[in-house]
């Protein structure tokens, strides 16, 4: 299966293990991911503060490039990028006259967006297109010993109308479904759909780190061995700032945070090197050890 | 049909102040709302259950509760829409506000925040001889924000408020937007100045929870983002928030994508030595794990970045 692929800035910057683990898993799944060469940053909600239209134009440009490549489903591995794109697409397709206005700007580059692009996260592609039944035979190391808390964060769920949640209510449960397909046990906890705090990390570190502490500790209290997230920004905060959260809370947290493809790759029997586990701040050794119990 | 509600009960002033879950099952017609069922429980099963409601038509804003963990108006939530497979609907009081009893919370938290943004017109200049005139277009922009029914649902589920009760929160900031945008109001500069401070527009995490739960389409977060644009356009540039947006934009405009390392340095301020040193442990941990991306001038440009820059120029010019 061939898809247009948008890796996003973070998997090429601060979370390179997301990129490599995605590629390793894609190979096992027989997914061909063709990158959109020259696509710009989605704006991540930050550029949109400067002006919604600026962000929407940059994203429409990316969509037009994807259409030109021929496969109109764009696969994201960063749910922030996915959500921002989905919101842009929603406005472009539902605001009368807007698409034409933006296409005026794209014309200078010889591009035109025709409104045919569908934006999906890898999690959605796994469940909706590849199908969990096709994933199951590839699981050689079922994560039977592992209790995993899914951390959705914001952008893969909200606003629900831009993400088609009403038409596909299952999208609120895909992480649980994937965890189960990998043999693990999903853990329900209060932080599941809350904010990781990353967007205010530089503005109000105390509050941001408090969110990290709350979510990781509540996952731990509910019996999680690890958390999994579809967003590398959530990962940067929940993993990278966990030591600070530990000192803020005055207790050792020690909650490993996995990127979604790392979880799937683990169950597929990929090694911790291939999955880039050595790049994590909070060690994943115990998780890997538990995953290997039946290997 | 049978409705089973699991209700969080609490009586903070009683002998047993902590909360507990109590299950009620009642026979109800298909069309019943969560509020209808709660009222039936109170009338027929347990008169001690405390709920607050008035209009029963999504107008007064008094019946907001959490249903299955998300804030909603009990009176416009049909039971059949929120009943999960296992059949039990979980009803709890709103979050971020202290419980008075059972599903009734103390709304003074909410109102104090609204009061803090001076929620009334402050016209300037001499009074006109007749009424103050506002154009249709200017009011059209405000119709959605003015639709707020002060139910508190957004405040209940705001993730920033959860960690910092000083934050003004979604409803009050949306209200502030309503007045800064009103052409009859003359206090914009003062309003923006105070919204630019700690607890104001920059403390929102952009989690979209308020946009999702608001029953009236007020979209508080969108108003907060518009206010950020206003404070920046008003030249209030001495905040980390402003520098963050500016550095982000500069990086994308220049290279087509994000320079994360430079973003941090520029957001805190190039010369904010204490902050940069405090960030060192995190930076070093990242560096050790090969996760600290090379900042400019090593940050590579994306092919076609000049087209990105052109879009920036063109849209900046439109402002
Ligand atoms: S978007 Fe901002 S104001 Fe709205 S709920 Fe989230 S943090 Fe609160
Ligand atoms: S903004 Fe919406 S959710 Fe918040 S108080 Fe007003 S009506 Fe209720
Ligand atoms: S009872 Fe008035 S809004 Fe629900």
Coordinates of C-alpha atoms and ligand atoms in Angstrom, one line a residue:
Chain A
X1 CA 0.0 0.0 0.0
X2 CA 1.3 3.4 -1.0
X3 CA 0.6 6.6 1.0
X4 CA 1.6 10.2 1.0
X5 CA 3.7 10.7 4.1
X6 CA 4.1 13.8 6.2
X7 CA 6.7 13.1 8.9
X8 CA 6.4 16.6 10.6
X9 CA 9.2 18.7 12.0
X10 CA 9.6 16.9 15.3
X11 CA 10.3 13.4 14.0
X12 CA 13.0 15.1 12.0
X13 CA 14.3 17.0 14.9
X14 CA 13.8 16.4 18.6
X15 CA 12.2 12.9 18.4
X16 CA 14.2 11.1 15.6
X17 CA 13.3 7.7 17.2
X18 CA 9.7 8.3 16.0
X19 CA 10.9 8.5 12.4
X20 CA 13.1 5.4 12.5
X21 CA 10.6 3.3 14.4
X22 CA 7.9 4.3 12.0
X23 CA 10.0 3.2 9.0
X24 CA 10.9 -0.1 10.7
X25 CA 7.2 -0.8 11.4
X26 CA 6.1 0.4 7.9
X27 CA 8.4 -2.1 6.3
X28 CA 6.9 -5.0 8.3
X29 CA 3.4 -3.8 7.3
X30 CA 4.4 -3.4 3.7
X31 CA 3.5 0.3 3.8
X32 CA 5.1 2.4 1.3
X33 CA 5.5 5.9 2.6
X34 CA 6.3 8.5 0.1
X35 CA 7.3 11.8 1.6
X36 CA 6.0 15.2 0.3
X37 CA 9.2 16.9 -0.7
X38 CA 9.3 20.5 0.3
X39 CA 6.2 20.5 2.4
X40 CA 6.2 23.3 5.0
X41 CA 5.6 23.0 8.8
X42 CA 1.9 22.8 9.6
X43 CA 2.2 25.7 12.0
X44 CA 1.4 23.4 15.0
X45 CA -1.2 25.9 16.2
X46 CA 1.5 28.5 16.9
X47 CA 1.7 30.1 13.5
X48 CA -2.1 30.1 13.5
X49 CA -1.9 32.6 16.4
X50 CA -0.2 35.0 14.0
X51 CA -3.1 34.5 11.6
X52 CA -5.2 31.5 10.7
X53 CA -5.0 32.3 7.0
X54 CA -1.2 32.0 7.0
X55 CA -1.4 28.5 8.5
X56 CA -4.2 27.5 6.2
X57 CA -2.3 28.6 3.1
X58 CA 0.8 26.7 4.1
X59 CA -1.3 23.6 4.7
X60 CA -3.3 24.0 1.5
X61 CA 0.0 24.1 -0.3
X62 CA 1.0 20.8 1.2
X63 CA -2.4 19.3 0.3
X64 CA -2.0 20.5 -3.3
X65 CA 1.5 18.9 -3.4
X66 CA -0.1 15.6 -2.2
X67 CA -2.8 15.7 -4.8
X68 CA -0.1 16.2 -7.4
X69 CA 1.6 13.0 -6.1
X70 CA -1.5 11.1 -6.9
X71 CA -2.4 9.4 -3.5
X72 CA -4.6 11.7 -1.6
X73 CA -4.5 10.2 1.9
X74 CA -1.8 11.9 3.9
X75 CA -0.4 9.8 6.7
X76 CA 0.9 11.7 9.8
X77 CA 2.9 10.3 12.7
X78 CA 2.4 13.5 14.7
X79 CA -1.1 14.0 15.9
X80 CA -0.5 17.7 16.3
X81 CA 0.4 18.0 12.7
X82 CA -2.6 15.8 11.8
X83 CA -5.0 17.8 13.8
X84 CA -3.8 21.2 12.5
X85 CA -4.0 19.9 9.0
X86 CA -7.5 18.5 9.6
X87 CA -8.7 21.8 11.0
X88 CA -7.2 23.6 8.0
X89 CA -8.9 21.2 5.6
X90 CA -12.2 21.6 7.5
X91 CA -12.1 25.4 7.1
X92 CA -10.9 25.2 3.5
X93 CA -13.8 22.9 2.5
X94 CA -16.5 24.4 4.6
X95 CA -16.0 28.2 4.3
X96 CA -17.7 29.6 1.2
X97 CA -15.1 31.2 -1.1
X98 CA -12.1 30.4 1.1
X99 CA -10.5 27.7 -1.0
X100 CA -10.6 30.0 -4.1
X101 CA -9.0 32.8 -2.1
X102 CA -6.2 30.6 -0.9
X103 CA -5.7 29.0 -4.4
X104 CA -5.1 32.6 -5.7
X105 CA -2.0 32.7 -3.5
X106 CA -0.9 29.1 -4.4
X107 CA -1.3 29.9 -8.1
X108 CA 2.0 31.9 -8.0
X109 CA 3.8 28.6 -7.4
X110 CA 1.7 26.8 -10.0
X111 CA -0.3 24.9 -7.4
X112 CA -4.0 24.4 -6.9
X113 CA -5.7 22.5 -4.1
X114 CA -8.8 20.7 -5.3
X115 CA -10.1 19.6 -1.9
X116 CA -9.6 15.9 -2.3
X117 CA -7.1 15.2 0.5
X118 CA -7.9 13.0 3.5
X119 CA -5.8 13.4 6.6
X120 CA -5.1 10.5 8.8
X121 CA -2.8 9.5 11.6
X122 CA -0.9 6.3 11.4
X123 CA -3.2 4.9 14.2
X124 CA -6.2 5.5 11.9
X125 CA -4.5 3.9 8.9
X126 CA -3.6 0.9 11.1
X127 CA -7.2 0.4 12.2
X128 CA -9.2 1.6 9.2
X129 CA -7.1 0.7 6.2
X130 CA -4.6 -2.0 7.1
X131 CA -7.0 -3.5 9.7
X132 CA -6.1 -5.0 13.1
X133 CA -6.7 -8.5 11.6
X134 CA -3.9 -8.0 9.3
X135 CA -1.7 -6.7 12.1
X136 CA -2.3 -9.6 14.4
X137 CA -0.3 -12.2 12.4
X138 CA 2.7 -9.9 12.5
X139 CA 2.7 -9.9 16.3
X140 CA 5.5 -12.3 17.3
X141 CA 6.0 -10.9 20.8
X142 CA 2.5 -10.3 22.3
X143 CA 2.8 -7.8 25.2
X144 CA 0.8 -10.0 27.5
X145 CA 2.6 -8.8 30.7
X146 CA 2.2 -5.1 29.9
X147 CA -0.4 -2.7 31.1
X148 CA -0.3 0.3 28.8
X149 CA -2.0 3.7 29.4
X150 CA -3.0 5.3 26.1
X151 CA -2.4 9.1 26.2
X152 CA -4.3 10.6 23.3
X153 CA -3.6 14.3 24.0
X154 CA -5.6 16.9 22.2
X155 CA -5.2 17.1 18.5
X156 CA -6.2 13.6 17.5
X157 CA -9.6 14.0 19.2
X158 CA -10.5 17.7 19.2
X159 CA -12.4 19.5 17.7
X160 CA -14.4 16.4 17.0
X161 CA -16.1 17.8 13.9
X162 CA -12.8 18.4 12.1
X163 CA -11.7 14.9 12.9
X164 CA -14.8 13.1 11.9
X165 CA -15.3 11.6 15.3
X166 CA -19.1 11.6 15.1
X167 CA -19.0 9.6 11.9
X168 CA -16.3 7.3 13.3
X169 CA -16.8 7.2 17.0
X170 CA -14.4 4.3 17.2
X171 CA -11.6 6.8 16.7
X172 CA -11.8 7.6 20.4
X173 CA -10.7 4.0 21.2
X174 CA -8.2 3.2 18.5
X175 CA -5.2 3.3 20.9
X176 CA -6.9 0.8 23.2
X177 CA -7.7 -1.4 20.2
X178 CA -4.1 -1.3 19.0
X179 CA -2.8 -2.1 22.5
X180 CA -5.1 -5.1 22.6
X181 CA -4.1 -6.2 19.1
X182 CA -0.5 -6.2 20.3
X183 CA -1.5 -8.4 23.2
X184 CA -1.2 -5.7 25.9
X185 CA -3.8 -4.5 28.4
X186 CA -5.1 -1.0 28.0
X187 CA -5.3 1.1 31.2
X188 CA -8.0 3.6 31.7
X189 CA -6.9 6.7 33.6
X190 CA -8.2 10.3 34.0
X191 CA -5.5 12.0 32.0
X192 CA -6.3 10.0 28.9
X193 CA -7.5 12.8 26.7
X194 CA -6.0 15.8 28.5
X195 CA -3.2 18.1 27.5
X196 CA 0.4 17.1 28.0
X197 CA 1.4 20.7 28.7
X198 CA 3.9 21.0 25.9
X199 CA 2.3 24.1 24.2
X200 CA 3.0 26.2 27.4
X201 CA 6.3 24.6 28.3
X202 CA 8.3 27.8 27.4
X203 CA 5.6 30.2 28.6
X204 CA 4.7 28.7 32.0
X205 CA 7.0 25.8 32.8
X206 CA 5.5 25.2 36.2
X207 CA 2.1 24.6 34.9
X208 CA 3.4 22.5 32.0
X209 CA 5.4 20.3 34.2
X210 CA 2.5 20.0 36.6
X211 CA 0.5 18.4 33.8
X212 CA 3.3 15.9 33.1
X213 CA 3.4 15.0 36.8
X214 CA -0.4 14.6 37.1
X215 CA -0.7 12.4 34.0
X216 CA 2.3 10.1 34.5
X217 CA 1.5 9.7 38.2
X218 CA -2.2 8.9 37.6
X219 CA -1.3 6.4 34.9
X220 CA 1.1 4.8 37.4
X221 CA -1.6 4.8 40.1
X222 CA -3.9 3.0 37.7
X223 CA -1.3 0.3 37.2
X224 CA 0.3 1.3 34.0
X225 CA 3.8 -0.1 33.1
X226 CA 4.1 2.5 30.3
X227 CA 2.2 5.1 28.4
X228 CA 1.8 5.3 24.6
X229 CA 1.1 8.5 22.7
X230 CA 0.4 9.3 19.0
X231 CA 2.1 12.7 19.4
X232 CA 5.9 13.4 19.6
X233 CA 5.2 16.7 21.4
X234 CA 3.4 14.8 24.1
X235 CA 6.4 12.5 24.1
X236 CA 8.9 15.3 24.4
X237 CA 7.1 16.6 27.5
X238 CA 6.0 13.4 29.2
X239 CA 9.4 11.8 28.7
X240 CA 11.9 14.8 28.6
X241 CA 10.4 16.7 31.4
X242 CA 9.5 13.8 33.6
X243 CA 12.7 14.3 35.8
X244 CA 11.5 17.9 36.5
X245 CA 8.0 16.6 37.2
X246 CA 9.5 14.1 39.6
X247 CA 11.2 16.9 41.6
X248 CA 8.1 19.1 41.4
X249 CA 6.0 16.3 42.8
X250 CA 8.7 15.2 45.2
X251 CA 8.4 11.5 44.1
X252 CA 10.2 9.3 41.6
X253 CA 7.8 8.7 38.8
X254 CA 9.6 6.5 36.4
X255 CA 6.9 6.1 33.7
X256 CA 8.3 5.0 30.3
X257 CA 6.6 6.8 27.4
X258 CA 6.3 5.1 24.0
X259 CA 5.6 6.4 20.6
X260 CA 2.8 4.5 18.9
X261 CA 5.1 2.8 16.3
X262 CA 7.5 1.8 19.1
X263 CA 4.7 -0.1 20.8
X264 CA 3.7 -1.8 17.6
X265 CA 7.3 -2.5 16.7
X266 CA 8.0 -4.0 20.1
X267 CA 5.1 -6.5 19.6
X268 CA 6.5 -7.2 16.1
X269 CA 9.7 -8.3 17.7
X270 CA 11.9 -5.3 16.7
X271 CA 14.9 -4.6 18.9
X272 CA 15.2 -1.7 21.2
X273 CA 17.9 -0.2 19.0
X274 CA 15.7 -0.4 15.9
X275 CA 13.0 1.3 17.8
X276 CA 15.3 4.0 19.2
X277 CA 14.5 3.2 22.8
X278 CA 18.0 4.4 23.8
X279 CA 17.0 7.9 23.0
X280 CA 14.4 8.1 25.8
X281 CA 15.1 10.0 28.9
X282 CA 13.0 7.6 31.1
X283 CA 14.4 4.1 30.6
X284 CA 12.3 1.6 28.7
X285 CA 14.4 -1.4 29.9
X286 CA 11.8 -2.8 32.2
X287 CA 9.2 -2.5 29.6
X288 CA 11.4 -4.3 27.0
X289 CA 12.2 -7.0 29.6
X290 CA 8.5 -7.6 30.3
X291 CA 7.8 -7.6 26.6
X292 CA 10.4 -10.3 26.0
X293 CA 9.0 -12.6 28.7
X294 CA 7.5 -14.9 26.1
X295 CA 10.0 -14.3 23.3
Chain B
X1 CA -36.3 1.8 28.7
X2 CA -34.2 1.3 31.8
X3 CA -31.7 4.0 32.7
X4 CA -28.9 3.3 35.1
X5 CA -27.1 6.3 36.4
X6 CA -23.9 6.2 38.5
X7 CA -23.9 9.5 40.3
X8 CA -21.0 11.0 42.3
X9 CA -22.4 12.0 45.6
X10 CA -20.8 14.3 48.1
X11 CA -21.7 16.3 51.1
X12 CA -18.7 18.3 52.1
X13 CA -20.3 19.6 55.3
X14 CA -21.4 16.3 56.6
X15 CA -19.8 13.7 58.8
X16 CA -18.5 11.9 55.7
X17 CA -17.1 14.6 53.5
X18 CA -15.4 12.5 50.8
X19 CA -17.3 11.5 47.7
X20 CA -18.8 8.2 46.7
X21 CA -20.6 6.7 43.6
X22 CA -24.3 5.7 44.0
X23 CA -26.2 3.8 41.3
X24 CA -29.8 4.5 40.5
X25 CA -32.0 2.6 38.0
X26 CA -35.2 4.1 36.8
X27 CA -37.7 3.3 34.1
X28 CA -37.8 6.2 31.6
X29 CA -39.1 6.9 28.1
X30 CA -36.7 6.9 25.1
X31 CA -36.6 10.6 24.7
X32 CA -35.5 11.4 28.2
X33 CA -32.5 13.6 28.9
X34 CA -29.9 13.1 31.6
X35 CA -31.7 15.9 33.5
X36 CA -35.1 14.3 33.1
X37 CA -33.7 11.0 34.6
X38 CA -32.0 12.8 37.5
X39 CA -35.2 14.6 38.3
X40 CA -37.1 11.4 38.2
X41 CA -34.5 9.9 40.6
X42 CA -34.9 12.8 43.0
X43 CA -38.7 12.7 42.9
X44 CA -39.2 8.9 43.1
X45 CA -36.1 7.3 44.5
X46 CA -33.9 9.6 46.5
X47 CA -35.0 13.1 47.6
X48 CA -31.6 13.8 49.1
X49 CA -29.9 14.0 45.6
X50 CA -28.9 17.6 44.9
X51 CA -29.1 18.9 41.3
X52 CA -29.4 22.5 40.0
X53 CA -31.6 23.3 37.0
X54 CA -34.2 25.8 35.9
X55 CA -35.1 26.3 32.2
X56 CA -34.7 22.6 31.1
X57 CA -34.2 24.1 27.6
X58 CA -30.4 24.8 27.4
X59 CA -31.0 28.5 28.0
X60 CA -30.3 29.3 31.7
X61 CA -27.0 27.5 32.0
X62 CA -27.6 26.1 35.4
X63 CA -27.5 22.3 34.8
X64 CA -24.0 21.7 33.6
X65 CA -22.5 18.4 35.0
X66 CA -20.0 15.9 33.8
X67 CA -21.5 13.0 31.9
X68 CA -19.0 10.1 31.3
X69 CA -16.2 12.4 32.2
X70 CA -17.1 15.4 29.9
X71 CA -19.0 18.6 30.8
X72 CA -22.4 18.9 29.3
X73 CA -25.8 20.5 29.9
X74 CA -27.8 17.7 31.5
X75 CA -31.0 19.2 29.9
X76 CA -29.8 18.9 26.3
X77 CA -28.1 15.6 26.6
X78 CA -30.3 12.7 25.5
X79 CA -29.7 9.5 27.6
X80 CA -29.7 7.4 24.5
X81 CA -26.8 9.4 23.1
X82 CA -24.5 8.9 26.1
X83 CA -25.4 5.4 27.2
X84 CA -22.4 3.1 26.6
X85 CA -22.6 -0.6 25.9
X86 CA -22.4 -1.6 29.5
X87 CA -25.4 0.6 30.1
X88 CA -24.3 2.8 32.9
X89 CA -24.2 6.6 32.5
X90 CA -21.7 8.2 34.9
X91 CA -22.8 11.6 36.2
X92 CA -20.5 13.8 38.2
X93 CA -20.3 17.4 39.3
X94 CA -18.3 19.9 37.1
X95 CA -14.6 20.0 37.6
X96 CA -12.3 22.9 38.7
X97 CA -15.1 24.3 41.0
X98 CA -15.8 23.2 44.6
X99 CA -18.7 21.0 45.3
X100 CA -21.5 22.3 47.4
X101 CA -23.5 19.1 47.4
X102 CA -23.7 16.2 44.9
X103 CA -24.0 17.7 41.5
X104 CA -24.2 21.3 42.6
X105 CA -20.9 23.3 42.5
X106 CA -20.0 26.7 43.9
X107 CA -20.1 29.0 40.9
X108 CA -18.3 31.8 42.6
X109 CA -15.1 30.6 41.1
X110 CA -16.7 31.1 37.7
X111 CA -18.2 34.5 38.4
X112 CA -15.0 35.9 40.0
X113 CA -13.2 35.2 36.8
X114 CA -15.9 36.9 34.7
X115 CA -15.8 39.9 37.0
X116 CA -12.0 40.1 36.7
X117 CA -12.3 41.1 33.0
X118 CA -14.6 44.1 33.5
X119 CA -17.5 42.6 31.6
X120 CA -19.2 45.8 30.7
X121 CA -18.9 48.5 28.0
X122 CA -16.4 51.3 28.8
X123 CA -17.1 53.8 26.1
X124 CA -14.7 56.8 25.7
X125 CA -15.2 60.3 24.4
X126 CA -18.3 62.4 24.8
X127 CA -21.6 60.7 25.0
X128 CA -23.5 60.6 21.7
X129 CA -26.8 62.5 21.7
X130 CA -28.8 59.3 21.1
X131 CA -27.7 55.7 21.4
X132 CA -24.2 54.3 20.7
X133 CA -24.2 52.9 17.2
X134 CA -22.5 49.7 16.2
X135 CA -22.4 48.4 12.7
X136 CA -24.1 45.1 11.8
X137 CA -20.9 43.5 10.7
X138 CA -19.1 44.3 13.9
X139 CA -21.9 42.7 15.9
X140 CA -22.1 39.7 13.6
X141 CA -18.6 38.7 14.6
X142 CA -19.8 38.8 18.2
X143 CA -23.0 36.9 18.0
X144 CA -21.4 33.5 18.8
X145 CA -19.5 34.9 21.8
X146 CA -22.5 36.7 23.1
X147 CA -24.4 33.4 23.0
X148 CA -22.5 32.3 26.2
X149 CA -25.1 31.2 28.8
X150 CA -22.5 31.2 31.6
X151 CA -22.9 27.5 32.3
X152 CA -19.3 26.9 33.4
X153 CA -18.9 23.7 31.2
X154 CA -15.7 25.1 29.7
X155 CA -14.2 26.1 33.0
X156 CA -15.1 22.6 34.3
X157 CA -12.9 20.9 31.7
X158 CA -10.2 23.4 31.1
X159 CA -6.9 21.6 31.5
X160 CA -4.9 24.8 32.3
X161 CA -7.2 25.6 35.2
X162 CA -6.7 22.1 36.5
X163 CA -3.1 23.0 37.3
X164 CA -3.4 26.7 38.0
X165 CA -6.5 28.2 39.5
X166 CA -5.2 31.7 38.8
X167 CA -5.8 31.3 35.1
X168 CA -8.7 33.5 33.9
X169 CA -10.0 30.6 32.0
X170 CA -12.1 30.1 28.8
X171 CA -15.4 31.8 29.7
X172 CA -13.9 35.0 31.1
X173 CA -11.4 35.3 28.2
X174 CA -14.1 34.8 25.7
X175 CA -16.0 37.6 27.5
X176 CA -12.9 39.8 27.4
X177 CA -12.8 39.2 23.6
X178 CA -16.4 40.2 23.3
X179 CA -15.6 43.7 24.8
X180 CA -12.2 44.3 23.0
X181 CA -14.0 43.6 19.7
X182 CA -17.0 45.8 20.4
X183 CA -16.5 49.1 18.5
X184 CA -18.3 51.0 21.2
X185 CA -15.8 50.0 23.9
X186 CA -12.9 52.4 24.5
X187 CA -10.8 50.5 27.0
X188 CA -9.0 48.2 24.6
X189 CA -5.5 49.2 25.5
X190 CA -6.1 48.6 29.3
X191 CA -7.9 45.4 28.6
X192 CA -5.2 44.0 26.3
X193 CA -2.5 45.1 28.8
X194 CA -4.0 43.1 31.6
X195 CA -4.8 40.1 29.4
X196 CA -1.1 40.0 28.3
X197 CA 0.0 39.3 31.9
X198 CA 0.3 36.0 33.7
X199 CA -3.1 34.2 34.1
X200 CA -4.2 35.8 30.8
X201 CA -4.1 34.8 27.2
X202 CA -0.7 33.1 27.2
X203 CA -1.5 30.5 29.8
X204 CA -4.0 28.6 27.7
X205 CA -2.5 25.3 26.5
X206 CA -4.6 25.3 23.3
X207 CA -6.1 21.9 24.3
X208 CA -9.5 22.7 22.7
X209 CA -11.4 21.2 25.5
X210 CA -13.5 24.4 25.9
X211 CA -14.3 24.4 22.2
X212 CA -15.4 20.8 22.4
X213 CA -17.6 21.1 25.4
X214 CA -19.3 24.5 25.0
X215 CA -23.0 23.9 24.2
X216 CA -23.3 27.2 22.5
X217 CA -20.5 27.4 20.0
X218 CA -18.7 30.2 21.8
X219 CA -15.3 28.5 20.9
X220 CA -13.5 30.2 23.8
X221 CA -10.0 29.0 22.6
X222 CA -10.5 30.6 19.2
X223 CA -11.2 33.9 21.0
X224 CA -8.1 33.5 23.1
X225 CA -6.0 33.0 20.0
X226 CA -7.6 36.1 18.5
X227 CA -6.7 38.0 21.6
X228 CA -3.1 36.8 21.3
X229 CA -3.1 38.2 17.8
X230 CA -4.5 41.5 19.2
X231 CA -1.9 41.9 21.9
X232 CA 0.9 41.1 19.5
X233 CA -0.5 43.5 16.9
X234 CA -0.8 46.2 19.7
X235 CA 3.0 46.0 20.0
X236 CA 3.0 44.2 23.4
X237 CA 6.1 42.2 22.6
X238 CA 7.8 41.7 25.9
X239 CA 6.4 38.2 26.7
X240 CA 7.8 34.7 26.2
X241 CA 4.5 34.1 24.4
X242 CA 5.2 36.8 21.8
X243 CA 8.8 35.7 21.3
X244 CA 7.7 32.1 20.9
X245 CA 5.3 32.9 18.1
X246 CA 7.8 35.3 16.5
X247 CA 10.7 32.8 16.6
X248 CA 8.4 30.0 15.3
X249 CA 7.3 32.1 12.4
X250 CA 10.8 33.3 11.7
X251 CA 12.1 29.7 11.5
X252 CA 9.3 28.5 9.2
X253 CA 9.5 31.6 7.0
X254 CA 13.3 31.2 6.8
X255 CA 13.7 27.4 6.3
X256 CA 10.2 26.1 5.7
X257 CA 10.2 24.1 8.9
X258 CA 10.9 24.4 12.6
X259 CA 14.2 25.0 14.3
X260 CA 13.3 23.6 17.7
X261 CA 16.6 24.4 19.5
X262 CA 16.6 28.0 18.3
X263 CA 12.9 28.3 19.2
X264 CA 13.7 27.6 22.8
X265 CA 16.6 30.0 22.9
X266 CA 14.7 32.8 21.3
X267 CA 11.5 32.2 23.2
X268 CA 13.2 32.7 26.5
X269 CA 15.3 35.5 25.1
X270 CA 18.9 35.2 23.8
X271 CA 20.2 36.9 26.8
X272 CA 18.1 35.3 29.5
X273 CA 21.2 33.6 30.9
X274 CA 19.6 32.2 34.1
X275 CA 16.8 30.5 32.2
X276 CA 19.2 29.1 29.6
X277 CA 21.4 27.7 32.3
X278 CA 18.4 26.2 34.1
X279 CA 17.4 24.5 30.8
X280 CA 20.9 23.0 30.5
X281 CA 20.1 19.7 32.2
X282 CA 17.2 19.0 29.9
X283 CA 19.3 20.1 26.9
X284 CA 22.2 17.9 27.9
X285 CA 19.9 14.9 28.5
X286 CA 18.6 15.5 25.0
X287 CA 22.1 15.9 23.5
X288 CA 23.3 12.7 25.1
X289 CA 20.5 10.8 23.4
X290 CA 21.1 12.4 20.1
X291 CA 17.8 14.4 20.3
X292 CA 19.0 17.9 20.3
X293 CA 18.5 19.1 16.8
X294 CA 21.2 21.4 15.4
X295 CA 20.1 25.0 15.5
X296 CA 20.7 27.7 12.9
X297 CA 23.0 28.1 11.0
X298 CA 23.1 24.3 10.8
X299 CA 19.3 23.9 10.5
X300 CA 18.8 22.8 6.9
X301 CA 16.4 24.6 4.6
X302 CA 13.5 22.7 3.0
X303 CA 13.4 22.6 -0.8
X304 CA 10.9 25.2 -1.9
X305 CA 11.4 27.3 1.2
X306 CA 11.5 30.4 -0.9
X307 CA 7.8 29.7 -1.8
X308 CA 7.0 29.5 1.9
X309 CA 8.7 32.8 2.5
X310 CA 6.7 34.4 -0.3
X311 CA 3.4 33.3 1.3
X312 CA 4.5 34.8 4.6
X313 CA 5.4 38.1 2.8
X314 CA 2.1 38.2 0.9
X315 CA -0.1 37.5 3.9
X316 CA 1.8 39.9 6.3
X317 CA 1.3 42.6 3.7
X318 CA -2.5 42.0 3.9
X319 CA -2.6 42.9 7.6
Ligands
LIG1 S1 -8.1 25.6 25.1 FE1 -7.2 26.9 26.7 S2 -8.9 27.9 27.7 FE2 -9.7 26.2 26.5 S3 -9.8 24.5 27.9 FE3 -7.8 24.3 26.9 S4 -6.4 25.5 28.2 FE4 -8.5 26.0 28.8
LIG2 S1 -18.3 29.7 26.9 FE1 -19.8 28.0 26.4 S2 -19.2 26.5 28.0 FE2 -18.3 28.4 28.6 S3 -19.7 29.3 30.1 FE3 -20.2 30.1 28.0 S4 -21.7 28.8 27.2 FE4 -20.9 27.7 28.9
LIG3 S1 -31.7 23.7 32.9 FE1 -31.3 25.6 31.9 S2 -29.6 25.1 30.7 FE2 -30.2 23.2 31.5

